[in-house]
Amino acid sequence: MQLTLQSPYDMHLHLRDTPMLEAVAKYTARYFSGALVMPNLNPPVDCLDLALAYKERILKACGDSTFTPLMSLYLTEKLDRAQLKMAKEAGIQFIKLYPKGATTGSESGVSAILAPKVLEVLEVAQDLGVILSIHGESNGFVMEREAEFHSIFAELATTFPRLKIIFEHLSDHRSIALVEKYDNLFATLTLHHITLSLDDVIGGALNPHCFCKPILKTPKDRDALLQVALSAHSKFSFGSDSAPHLQANKECAKGAAGIFSAPLLLPALAEIFDAHHRLENLESFVAHNAQRIYHLPKTDKIVRLTKKSFKVADSIGGDSIRSVVPLFAGRTFSWDYEC
Ligand code: DOR
Ligand code: ZN
């Protein structure tokens, strides 16, 4: 049994920088037409010059001319009308808003989201047709953070009706109705939030490799999000939020948030869609929805998957980055890429 996917996109990806970048870029570049690259480096990618230089490093690390890194600018206090205009003219279509302190690499994020200076930048983004991606979490109780952020999405979606807003990595079933309510609000779904729950993090032995922000939630949340993905709901695109960290930085007292899923994304998705008899919707979920929502080209890249067993590596790495442990390390899936 075989499956072809034309021009898939990963609309939320962390590629990091050298040397991690060199180790992880190939997993995405080979199988996706493009990916929205997150700007939460240290220092953040918060101006045009940094974004263009980072794009060059990514292209070099990918070594695959059929992959397009879609660059985003980190929304800091520094970003102003002139900088955003220049970035848009240079082809940058995305800005990413991190609430300060909400997650990995959010130290330079925004502390008052509805402050006049931020709203002014969003108004410019709306005028320029720049898309706003948001890590939507408050700093409240960990299981309520996403829901507590809903009022900000509502406010922004109403104030800027022509601004396309992306609610990143949905984790809470209550967010689905919110996305459906506003015409200009869309969302991404990760592999981990549609397949795992908090039990996978702390239900047995502590598993730091399943620790991410927003935290995995209840089985009810997971199942509702999975249904949205399986139905290829037109407002939701696939965004892996693959976020590699060194094994040593995950398995320690201050374990970093982030799940590294890039090496297994499409085989794992094929297995899930197959198990639920929805294989016919997978291409819409990983390709058509992103093409339509973000106005991305359908390229000639065709990814072929076949029903044969595929074992996820226990870890990846080498001399320069030591070890990174992928999601589902050691597990065997029944779908694989066709070589
Ligand atoms: O778990 C996460 N890791 N969530 C994020 O929002 C950031 C990411 C990272 O950069 O490691
Ligand atoms: Zn992320």
mmCIF file of C-alpha atoms and ligand atoms in Angstrom:
data_model
loop_
_atom_site.group_PDB
_atom_site.id
_atom_site.type_symbol
_atom_site.label_atom_id
_atom_site.label_comp_id
_atom_site.label_asym_id
_atom_site.label_seq_id
_atom_site.Cartn_x
_atom_site.Cartn_y
_atom_site.Cartn_z
ATOM 1 C CA MET A 1 0.000 0.000 0.000
ATOM 2 C CA GLN A 2 1.311 3.406 -0.939
ATOM 3 C CA LEU A 3 0.517 7.025 -0.374
ATOM 4 C CA THR A 4 1.703 10.180 -2.115
ATOM 5 C CA LEU A 5 1.642 13.643 -0.640
ATOM 6 C CA GLN A 6 2.283 16.575 -2.934
ATOM 7 C CA SER A 7 3.974 19.623 -1.471
ATOM 8 C CA PRO A 8 3.538 19.246 2.279
ATOM 9 C CA TYR A 9 4.399 22.151 4.596
ATOM 10 C CA ASP A 10 5.397 22.198 8.254
ATOM 11 C CA MET A 11 3.985 25.492 9.481
ATOM 12 C CA HIS A 12 5.797 25.572 12.852
ATOM 13 C CA LEU A 13 9.378 24.397 13.125
ATOM 14 C CA HIS A 14 12.433 25.037 15.287
ATOM 15 C CA LEU A 15 15.665 24.504 13.375
ATOM 16 C CA ARG A 16 18.016 26.163 15.936
ATOM 17 C CA ASP A 17 21.435 27.259 14.745
ATOM 18 C CA THR A 18 24.819 25.721 14.005
ATOM 19 C CA PRO A 19 25.720 22.994 14.937
ATOM 20 C CA MET A 20 22.225 21.694 15.821
ATOM 21 C CA LEU A 21 20.856 23.188 12.601
ATOM 22 C CA GLU A 22 23.200 21.033 10.532
ATOM 23 C CA ALA A 23 22.079 17.895 12.330
ATOM 24 C CA VAL A 24 18.311 18.420 12.129
ATOM 25 C CA ALA A 25 17.588 20.405 8.931
ATOM 26 C CA LYS A 26 17.666 17.391 6.635
ATOM 27 C CA TYR A 27 14.720 15.685 8.350
ATOM 28 C CA THR A 28 12.418 18.470 7.250
ATOM 29 C CA ALA A 29 14.113 19.672 4.061
ATOM 30 C CA ARG A 30 13.859 16.286 2.416
ATOM 31 C CA TYR A 31 10.138 15.748 2.923
ATOM 32 C CA PHE A 32 8.536 19.193 3.025
ATOM 33 C CA SER A 33 8.256 21.943 0.405
ATOM 34 C CA GLY A 34 8.736 24.506 3.110
ATOM 35 C CA ALA A 35 8.491 25.219 6.802
ATOM 36 C CA LEU A 36 7.735 28.251 8.920
ATOM 37 C CA VAL A 37 10.947 28.656 10.897
ATOM 38 C CA MET A 38 10.620 29.953 14.442
ATOM 39 C CA PRO A 39 12.821 32.915 15.390
ATOM 40 C CA ASN A 40 13.444 32.090 19.077
ATOM 41 C CA LEU A 41 17.218 31.874 18.827
ATOM 42 C CA ASN A 42 19.484 33.505 21.337
ATOM 43 C CA PRO A 43 19.655 36.401 20.497
ATOM 44 C CA PRO A 44 16.229 36.382 18.837
ATOM 45 C CA VAL A 45 15.811 36.847 15.096
ATOM 46 C CA ASP A 46 14.149 40.216 15.497
ATOM 47 C CA CYS A 47 15.276 42.234 12.493
ATOM 48 C CA LEU A 48 15.614 41.836 8.761
ATOM 49 C CA ASP A 49 19.395 41.450 8.726
ATOM 50 C CA LEU A 50 19.346 38.626 11.258
ATOM 51 C CA ALA A 51 16.504 36.879 9.424
ATOM 52 C CA LEU A 52 18.278 37.013 6.065
ATOM 53 C CA ALA A 53 21.553 35.764 7.555
ATOM 54 C CA TYR A 54 19.707 32.941 9.344
ATOM 55 C CA LYS A 55 17.947 31.993 6.111
ATOM 56 C CA GLU A 56 21.316 31.665 4.384
ATOM 57 C CA ARG A 57 22.603 29.352 7.123
ATOM 58 C CA ILE A 58 19.442 27.248 6.858
ATOM 59 C CA LEU A 59 19.701 26.924 3.086
ATOM 60 C CA LYS A 60 23.324 25.866 3.432
ATOM 61 C CA ALA A 61 22.475 23.293 6.096
ATOM 62 C CA CYS A 62 19.561 21.881 4.063
ATOM 63 C CA GLY A 63 21.448 21.341 0.867
ATOM 64 C CA ASP A 64 18.068 20.810 -0.809
ATOM 65 C CA SER A 65 16.949 23.362 -3.327
ATOM 66 C CA THR A 66 13.367 22.096 -3.219
ATOM 67 C CA PHE A 67 12.898 23.306 0.376
ATOM 68 C CA THR A 68 11.903 26.865 1.251
ATOM 69 C CA PRO A 69 12.468 28.166 4.782
ATOM 70 C CA LEU A 70 9.685 30.657 5.496
ATOM 71 C CA MET A 71 11.277 33.160 7.822
ATOM 72 C CA SER A 72 9.573 34.936 10.708
ATOM 73 C CA LEU A 73 10.543 37.951 12.784
ATOM 74 C CA TYR A 74 10.448 37.756 16.570
ATOM 75 C CA LEU A 75 8.172 40.505 17.844
ATOM 76 C CA THR A 76 10.175 42.467 20.413
ATOM 77 C CA GLU A 77 9.890 46.010 21.704
ATOM 78 C CA LYS A 78 12.394 46.867 18.958
ATOM 79 C CA LEU A 79 10.154 46.008 16.014
ATOM 80 C CA ASP A 80 8.667 49.128 14.465
ATOM 81 C CA ARG A 81 6.816 50.229 11.381
ATOM 82 C CA ALA A 82 9.944 50.942 9.313
ATOM 83 C CA GLN A 83 11.641 47.624 10.134
ATOM 84 C CA LEU A 84 8.507 45.628 9.393
ATOM 85 C CA LYS A 85 7.986 47.406 6.106
ATOM 86 C CA MET A 86 11.548 46.693 5.070
ATOM 87 C CA ALA A 87 11.178 43.037 6.074
ATOM 88 C CA LYS A 88 7.987 42.641 4.066
ATOM 89 C CA GLU A 89 9.620 44.191 1.025
ATOM 90 C CA ALA A 90 12.437 41.661 1.411
ATOM 91 C CA GLY A 91 9.931 38.782 1.390
ATOM 92 C CA ILE A 92 9.340 38.131 5.100
ATOM 93 C CA GLN A 93 5.682 37.355 5.609
ATOM 94 C CA PHE A 94 5.475 36.344 9.271
ATOM 95 C CA ILE A 95 5.937 37.769 12.744
ATOM 96 C CA LYS A 96 5.904 35.638 15.879
ATOM 97 C CA LEU A 97 4.593 36.880 19.183
ATOM 98 C CA TYR A 98 5.829 35.203 22.345
ATOM 99 C CA PRO A 99 4.399 36.387 25.653
ATOM 100 C CA LYS A 100 7.461 37.127 27.760
ATOM 101 C CA GLY A 101 8.532 34.072 29.770
ATOM 102 C CA ALA A 102 5.878 31.732 28.323
ATOM 103 C CA THR A 103 8.268 29.166 26.829
ATOM 104 C CA THR A 104 11.778 28.326 25.610
ATOM 105 C CA GLY A 105 13.458 31.404 24.148
ATOM 106 C CA SER A 106 10.687 33.818 25.098
ATOM 107 C CA GLU A 107 12.790 36.039 27.376
ATOM 108 C CA SER A 108 12.681 38.829 24.787
ATOM 109 C CA GLY A 109 8.942 38.419 24.269
ATOM 110 C CA VAL A 110 6.158 40.905 24.814
ATOM 111 C CA SER A 111 5.117 41.651 28.391
ATOM 112 C CA ALA A 112 1.985 43.703 27.629
ATOM 113 C CA ILE A 113 0.391 42.349 24.483
ATOM 114 C CA LEU A 114 -2.297 44.989 24.206
ATOM 115 C CA ALA A 115 0.117 47.897 24.819
ATOM 116 C CA PRO A 116 -0.179 50.729 22.256
ATOM 117 C CA LYS A 117 3.293 50.096 20.825
ATOM 118 C CA VAL A 118 2.479 46.458 20.056
ATOM 119 C CA LEU A 119 -0.906 47.339 18.601
ATOM 120 C CA GLU A 120 0.766 49.864 16.336
ATOM 121 C CA VAL A 121 3.040 47.134 14.931
ATOM 122 C CA LEU A 122 0.058 44.820 14.442
ATOM 123 C CA GLU A 123 -1.767 47.543 12.569
ATOM 124 C CA VAL A 124 1.200 47.814 10.193
ATOM 125 C CA ALA A 125 1.265 44.019 9.854
ATOM 126 C CA GLN A 126 -2.415 44.125 8.917
ATOM 127 C CA ASP A 127 -1.805 46.820 6.298
ATOM 128 C CA LEU A 128 1.157 44.954 4.816
ATOM 129 C CA GLY A 129 -0.528 41.539 4.790
ATOM 130 C CA VAL A 130 2.026 40.086 7.244
ATOM 131 C CA ILE A 131 0.747 37.052 9.161
ATOM 132 C CA LEU A 132 0.861 37.040 12.967
ATOM 133 C CA SER A 133 1.742 33.757 14.723
ATOM 134 C CA ILE A 134 1.106 33.641 18.450
ATOM 135 C CA HIS A 135 2.228 31.366 21.255
ATOM 136 C CA GLY A 136 -1.064 31.713 23.090
ATOM 137 C CA GLU A 137 -0.461 31.131 26.790
ATOM 138 C CA SER A 138 -0.931 33.222 29.929
ATOM 139 C CA ASN A 139 1.357 32.877 32.934
ATOM 140 C CA GLY A 140 -1.376 31.288 35.056
ATOM 141 C CA PHE A 141 -1.927 27.680 36.177
ATOM 142 C CA VAL A 142 -0.249 25.430 33.633
ATOM 143 C CA MET A 143 -3.386 23.542 32.523
ATOM 144 C CA GLU A 144 -5.390 26.765 32.072
ATOM 145 C CA ARG A 145 -2.801 28.908 30.313
ATOM 146 C CA GLU A 146 -4.114 28.418 26.800
ATOM 147 C CA ALA A 147 -7.758 28.996 27.729
ATOM 148 C CA GLU A 148 -6.784 32.084 29.725
ATOM 149 C CA PHE A 149 -5.276 33.530 26.564
ATOM 150 C CA HIS A 150 -8.534 33.333 24.592
ATOM 151 C CA SER A 151 -9.593 36.870 25.486
ATOM 152 C CA ILE A 152 -6.412 38.245 23.882
ATOM 153 C CA PHE A 153 -7.108 36.364 20.637
ATOM 154 C CA ALA A 154 -10.678 37.667 20.677
ATOM 155 C CA GLU A 155 -9.500 41.228 21.197
ATOM 156 C CA LEU A 156 -6.858 41.043 18.456
ATOM 157 C CA ALA A 157 -9.091 39.269 15.963
ATOM 158 C CA THR A 158 -11.776 41.933 16.418
ATOM 159 C CA THR A 159 -9.475 44.941 16.476
ATOM 160 C CA PHE A 160 -7.619 43.797 13.332
ATOM 161 C CA PRO A 161 -10.192 42.046 11.134
ATOM 162 C CA ARG A 162 -7.845 41.998 8.116
ATOM 163 C CA LEU A 163 -4.880 40.603 10.069
ATOM 164 C CA LYS A 164 -4.414 36.863 9.653
ATOM 165 C CA ILE A 165 -3.720 35.452 13.118
ATOM 166 C CA ILE A 166 -2.424 31.940 13.782
ATOM 167 C CA PHE A 167 -3.114 30.294 17.156
ATOM 168 C CA GLU A 168 -0.060 28.030 17.326
ATOM 169 C CA HIS A 169 0.033 24.437 18.555
ATOM 170 C CA LEU A 170 -3.472 24.029 19.953
ATOM 171 C CA SER A 171 -3.502 21.931 23.105
ATOM 172 C CA ASP A 172 -6.900 22.567 24.699
ATOM 173 C CA HIS A 173 -10.203 21.405 23.191
ATOM 174 C CA ARG A 174 -11.820 24.707 24.171
ATOM 175 C CA SER A 175 -9.602 26.517 21.667
ATOM 176 C CA ILE A 176 -11.253 24.812 18.682
ATOM 177 C CA ALA A 177 -14.480 26.802 19.008
ATOM 178 C CA LEU A 178 -12.525 30.018 19.368
ATOM 179 C CA VAL A 179 -10.688 29.405 16.104
ATOM 180 C CA GLU A 180 -13.989 28.647 14.404
ATOM 181 C CA LYS A 181 -15.566 31.831 15.730
ATOM 182 C CA TYR A 182 -13.290 34.431 14.088
ATOM 183 C CA ASP A 183 -12.860 34.519 10.308
ATOM 184 C CA ASN A 184 -9.292 35.797 10.565
ATOM 185 C CA LEU A 185 -8.167 33.287 13.203
ATOM 186 C CA PHE A 186 -6.485 30.019 12.139
ATOM 187 C CA ALA A 187 -4.423 27.413 13.975
ATOM 188 C CA THR A 188 -1.690 24.812 13.764
ATOM 189 C CA LEU A 189 -1.767 21.322 15.227
ATOM 190 C CA THR A 190 1.280 19.284 16.248
ATOM 191 C CA LEU A 191 1.723 15.528 16.067
ATOM 192 C CA HIS A 192 2.259 15.346 19.812
ATOM 193 C CA HIS A 193 -0.820 17.293 20.878
ATOM 194 C CA ILE A 194 -3.099 15.101 18.742
ATOM 195 C CA THR A 195 -1.602 11.804 19.958
ATOM 196 C CA LEU A 196 -0.413 12.249 23.544
ATOM 197 C CA SER A 197 -1.696 13.460 26.898
ATOM 198 C CA LEU A 198 -0.217 14.512 30.229
ATOM 199 C CA ASP A 199 -0.091 10.831 31.144
ATOM 200 C CA ASP A 200 2.741 10.458 28.628
ATOM 201 C CA VAL A 201 4.748 13.056 30.529
ATOM 202 C CA ILE A 202 4.037 12.223 34.170
ATOM 203 C CA GLY A 203 1.561 9.327 34.237
ATOM 204 C CA GLY A 204 4.283 6.750 34.772
ATOM 205 C CA ALA A 205 7.962 7.436 35.085
ATOM 206 C CA LEU A 206 8.728 11.077 34.302
ATOM 207 C CA ASN A 207 9.369 11.412 30.565
ATOM 208 C CA PRO A 208 11.173 14.687 29.852
ATOM 209 C CA HIS A 209 11.182 13.968 26.113
ATOM 210 C CA CYS A 210 7.419 14.549 26.074
ATOM 211 C CA PHE A 211 7.677 17.806 28.000
ATOM 212 C CA CYS A 212 6.682 20.814 25.909
ATOM 213 C CA LYS A 213 4.870 24.119 26.053
ATOM 214 C CA PRO A 214 1.945 24.244 25.887
ATOM 215 C CA ILE A 215 1.953 21.169 28.114
ATOM 216 C CA LEU A 216 0.150 18.061 26.855
ATOM 217 C CA LYS A 217 -3.315 18.038 28.355
ATOM 218 C CA THR A 218 -6.163 15.598 28.997
ATOM 219 C CA PRO A 219 -7.239 12.643 26.832
ATOM 220 C CA LYS A 220 -10.375 14.654 26.039
ATOM 221 C CA ASP A 221 -8.260 17.507 24.657
ATOM 222 C CA ARG A 222 -6.063 15.109 22.694
ATOM 223 C CA ASP A 223 -9.028 13.284 21.179
ATOM 224 C CA ALA A 224 -10.851 16.467 20.182
ATOM 225 C CA LEU A 225 -7.740 17.845 18.487
ATOM 226 C CA LEU A 226 -7.156 14.525 16.745
ATOM 227 C CA GLN A 227 -10.677 14.650 15.291
ATOM 228 C CA VAL A 228 -9.981 18.131 13.940
ATOM 229 C CA ALA A 229 -6.811 16.873 12.240
ATOM 230 C CA LEU A 230 -8.445 13.707 10.887
ATOM 231 C CA SER A 231 -11.243 15.732 9.357
ATOM 232 C CA ALA A 232 -8.657 18.093 7.769
ATOM 233 C CA HIS A 233 -10.684 21.010 9.127
ATOM 234 C CA SER A 234 -10.061 23.907 6.746
ATOM 235 C CA LYS A 235 -8.840 26.353 9.428
ATOM 236 C CA PHE A 236 -6.099 24.083 10.790
ATOM 237 C CA SER A 237 -2.720 23.298 9.228
ATOM 238 C CA PHE A 238 -0.023 20.959 10.325
ATOM 239 C CA GLY A 239 2.796 22.592 12.303
ATOM 240 C CA SER A 240 5.045 20.093 14.033
ATOM 241 C CA ASP A 241 6.667 22.395 16.618
ATOM 242 C CA SER A 242 9.586 19.989 16.357
ATOM 243 C CA ALA A 243 11.958 21.544 18.881
ATOM 244 C CA PRO A 244 15.262 19.726 19.398
ATOM 245 C CA HIS A 245 17.212 20.042 22.630
ATOM 246 C CA LEU A 246 20.334 18.162 23.646
ATOM 247 C CA GLN A 247 19.519 15.039 25.643
ATOM 248 C CA ALA A 248 21.582 16.456 28.507
ATOM 249 C CA ASN A 249 19.394 19.580 28.589
ATOM 250 C CA LYS A 250 16.188 17.506 28.698
ATOM 251 C CA GLU A 251 17.315 14.978 31.307
ATOM 252 C CA CYS A 252 18.374 17.384 34.036
ATOM 253 C CA ALA A 253 16.930 19.424 36.883
ATOM 254 C CA LYS A 254 15.944 22.338 34.610
ATOM 255 C CA GLY A 255 14.641 20.173 31.780
ATOM 256 C CA ALA A 256 13.981 22.229 28.649
ATOM 257 C CA ALA A 257 10.519 22.293 27.035
ATOM 258 C CA GLY A 258 10.401 20.997 23.474
ATOM 259 C CA ILE A 259 9.691 17.764 21.593
ATOM 260 C CA PHE A 260 11.872 16.709 18.669
ATOM 261 C CA SER A 261 9.571 15.055 16.155
ATOM 262 C CA ALA A 262 11.054 15.942 12.747
ATOM 263 C CA PRO A 263 12.518 12.474 11.940
ATOM 264 C CA LEU A 264 9.177 10.683 12.107
ATOM 265 C CA LEU A 265 6.423 13.149 11.261
ATOM 266 C CA LEU A 266 4.873 11.899 8.042
ATOM 267 C CA PRO A 267 5.173 8.135 8.805
ATOM 268 C CA ALA A 268 3.558 8.729 12.205
ATOM 269 C CA LEU A 269 0.759 10.821 10.696
ATOM 270 C CA ALA A 270 0.173 8.213 7.983
ATOM 271 C CA GLU A 271 -0.156 5.534 10.646
ATOM 272 C CA ILE A 272 -2.693 7.528 12.632
ATOM 273 C CA PHE A 273 -4.778 8.585 9.632
ATOM 274 C CA ASP A 274 -4.663 4.995 8.364
ATOM 275 C CA ALA A 275 -5.746 3.563 11.728
ATOM 276 C CA HIS A 276 -8.753 5.911 11.670
ATOM 277 C CA HIS A 277 -9.564 5.177 8.004
ATOM 278 C CA ARG A 278 -8.889 8.786 7.028
ATOM 279 C CA LEU A 279 -5.816 8.463 4.840
ATOM 280 C CA GLU A 280 -7.641 10.390 2.124
ATOM 281 C CA ASN A 281 -7.573 13.490 4.382
ATOM 282 C CA LEU A 282 -3.871 13.479 5.170
ATOM 283 C CA GLU A 283 -2.810 15.492 2.127
ATOM 284 C CA SER A 284 -5.326 18.211 2.957
ATOM 285 C CA PHE A 285 -4.067 18.354 6.520
ATOM 286 C CA VAL A 286 -0.342 18.564 5.697
ATOM 287 C CA ALA A 287 -0.431 20.300 2.322
ATOM 288 C CA HIS A 288 -3.637 21.849 0.966
ATOM 289 C CA ASN A 289 -4.662 23.654 4.139
ATOM 290 C CA ALA A 290 -1.296 25.384 4.495
ATOM 291 C CA GLN A 291 -1.206 26.237 0.776
ATOM 292 C CA ARG A 292 -4.623 27.866 1.031
ATOM 293 C CA ILE A 293 -4.345 29.582 4.425
ATOM 294 C CA TYR A 294 -0.837 30.985 3.921
ATOM 295 C CA HIS A 295 -1.022 31.405 0.115
ATOM 296 C CA LEU A 296 1.905 29.052 -0.456
ATOM 297 C CA PRO A 297 2.722 27.459 -3.795
ATOM 298 C CA LYS A 298 1.951 23.853 -4.573
ATOM 299 C CA THR A 299 5.398 22.688 -5.660
ATOM 300 C CA ASP A 300 6.441 19.592 -7.606
ATOM 301 C CA LYS A 301 7.736 17.898 -4.486
ATOM 302 C CA ILE A 302 6.042 14.534 -4.123
ATOM 303 C CA VAL A 303 6.602 12.552 -0.944
ATOM 304 C CA ARG A 304 5.958 8.837 -1.207
ATOM 305 C CA LEU A 305 5.127 6.716 1.805
ATOM 306 C CA THR A 306 4.746 2.999 1.841
ATOM 307 C CA LYS A 307 3.325 0.505 4.302
ATOM 308 C CA LYS A 308 6.453 -1.068 5.741
ATOM 309 C CA SER A 309 7.955 -0.944 9.170
ATOM 310 C CA PHE A 310 10.034 2.016 10.256
ATOM 311 C CA LYS A 311 11.861 2.139 13.564
ATOM 312 C CA VAL A 312 12.511 5.527 15.113
ATOM 313 C CA ALA A 313 16.151 5.931 16.165
ATOM 314 C CA ASP A 314 16.943 5.925 19.887
ATOM 315 C CA SER A 315 18.818 9.145 19.390
ATOM 316 C CA ILE A 316 20.402 11.218 16.662
ATOM 317 C CA GLY A 317 23.596 13.193 16.739
ATOM 318 C CA GLY A 318 27.292 12.901 16.336
ATOM 319 C CA ASP A 319 30.442 14.609 17.437
ATOM 320 C CA SER A 320 29.191 18.144 17.191
ATOM 321 C CA ILE A 321 25.830 17.898 18.980
ATOM 322 C CA ARG A 322 26.139 14.701 20.972
ATOM 323 C CA SER A 323 22.687 13.271 21.426
ATOM 324 C CA VAL A 324 19.117 14.407 20.748
ATOM 325 C CA VAL A 325 16.294 12.001 21.585
ATOM 326 C CA PRO A 326 13.366 12.037 19.177
ATOM 327 C CA LEU A 327 9.724 11.602 20.069
ATOM 328 C CA PHE A 328 8.723 7.922 20.038
ATOM 329 C CA ALA A 329 12.396 6.868 20.206
ATOM 330 C CA GLY A 330 12.743 3.138 19.529
ATOM 331 C CA ARG A 331 9.102 2.714 18.446
ATOM 332 C CA THR A 332 8.196 0.981 15.218
ATOM 333 C CA PHE A 333 5.626 2.506 12.867
ATOM 334 C CA SER A 334 3.903 0.659 10.062
ATOM 335 C CA TRP A 335 4.489 3.411 7.470
ATOM 336 C CA ASP A 336 7.837 4.606 6.127
ATOM 337 C CA TYR A 337 9.179 6.969 3.516
ATOM 338 C CA GLU A 338 9.816 5.307 0.208
ATOM 339 C CA CYS A 339 13.458 5.820 -0.695
HETATM 340 O O1 DOR B 1 7.932 23.156 23.948
HETATM 341 C C1 DOR B 1 8.282 24.123 23.307
HETATM 342 N N1 DOR B 1 9.540 24.250 22.852
HETATM 343 N N2 DOR B 1 7.397 25.097 23.071
HETATM 344 C C2 DOR B 1 7.767 26.243 22.510
HETATM 345 O O2 DOR B 1 6.939 27.110 22.356
HETATM 346 C C3 DOR B 1 9.183 26.513 22.167
HETATM 347 C C4 DOR B 1 9.900 25.261 21.934
HETATM 348 C C5 DOR B 1 11.399 25.408 21.887
HETATM 349 O O3 DOR B 1 11.886 26.362 21.281
HETATM 350 O O4 DOR B 1 12.096 24.551 22.442
HETATM 351 ZN ZN ZN B 2 7.404 26.316 18.826
#
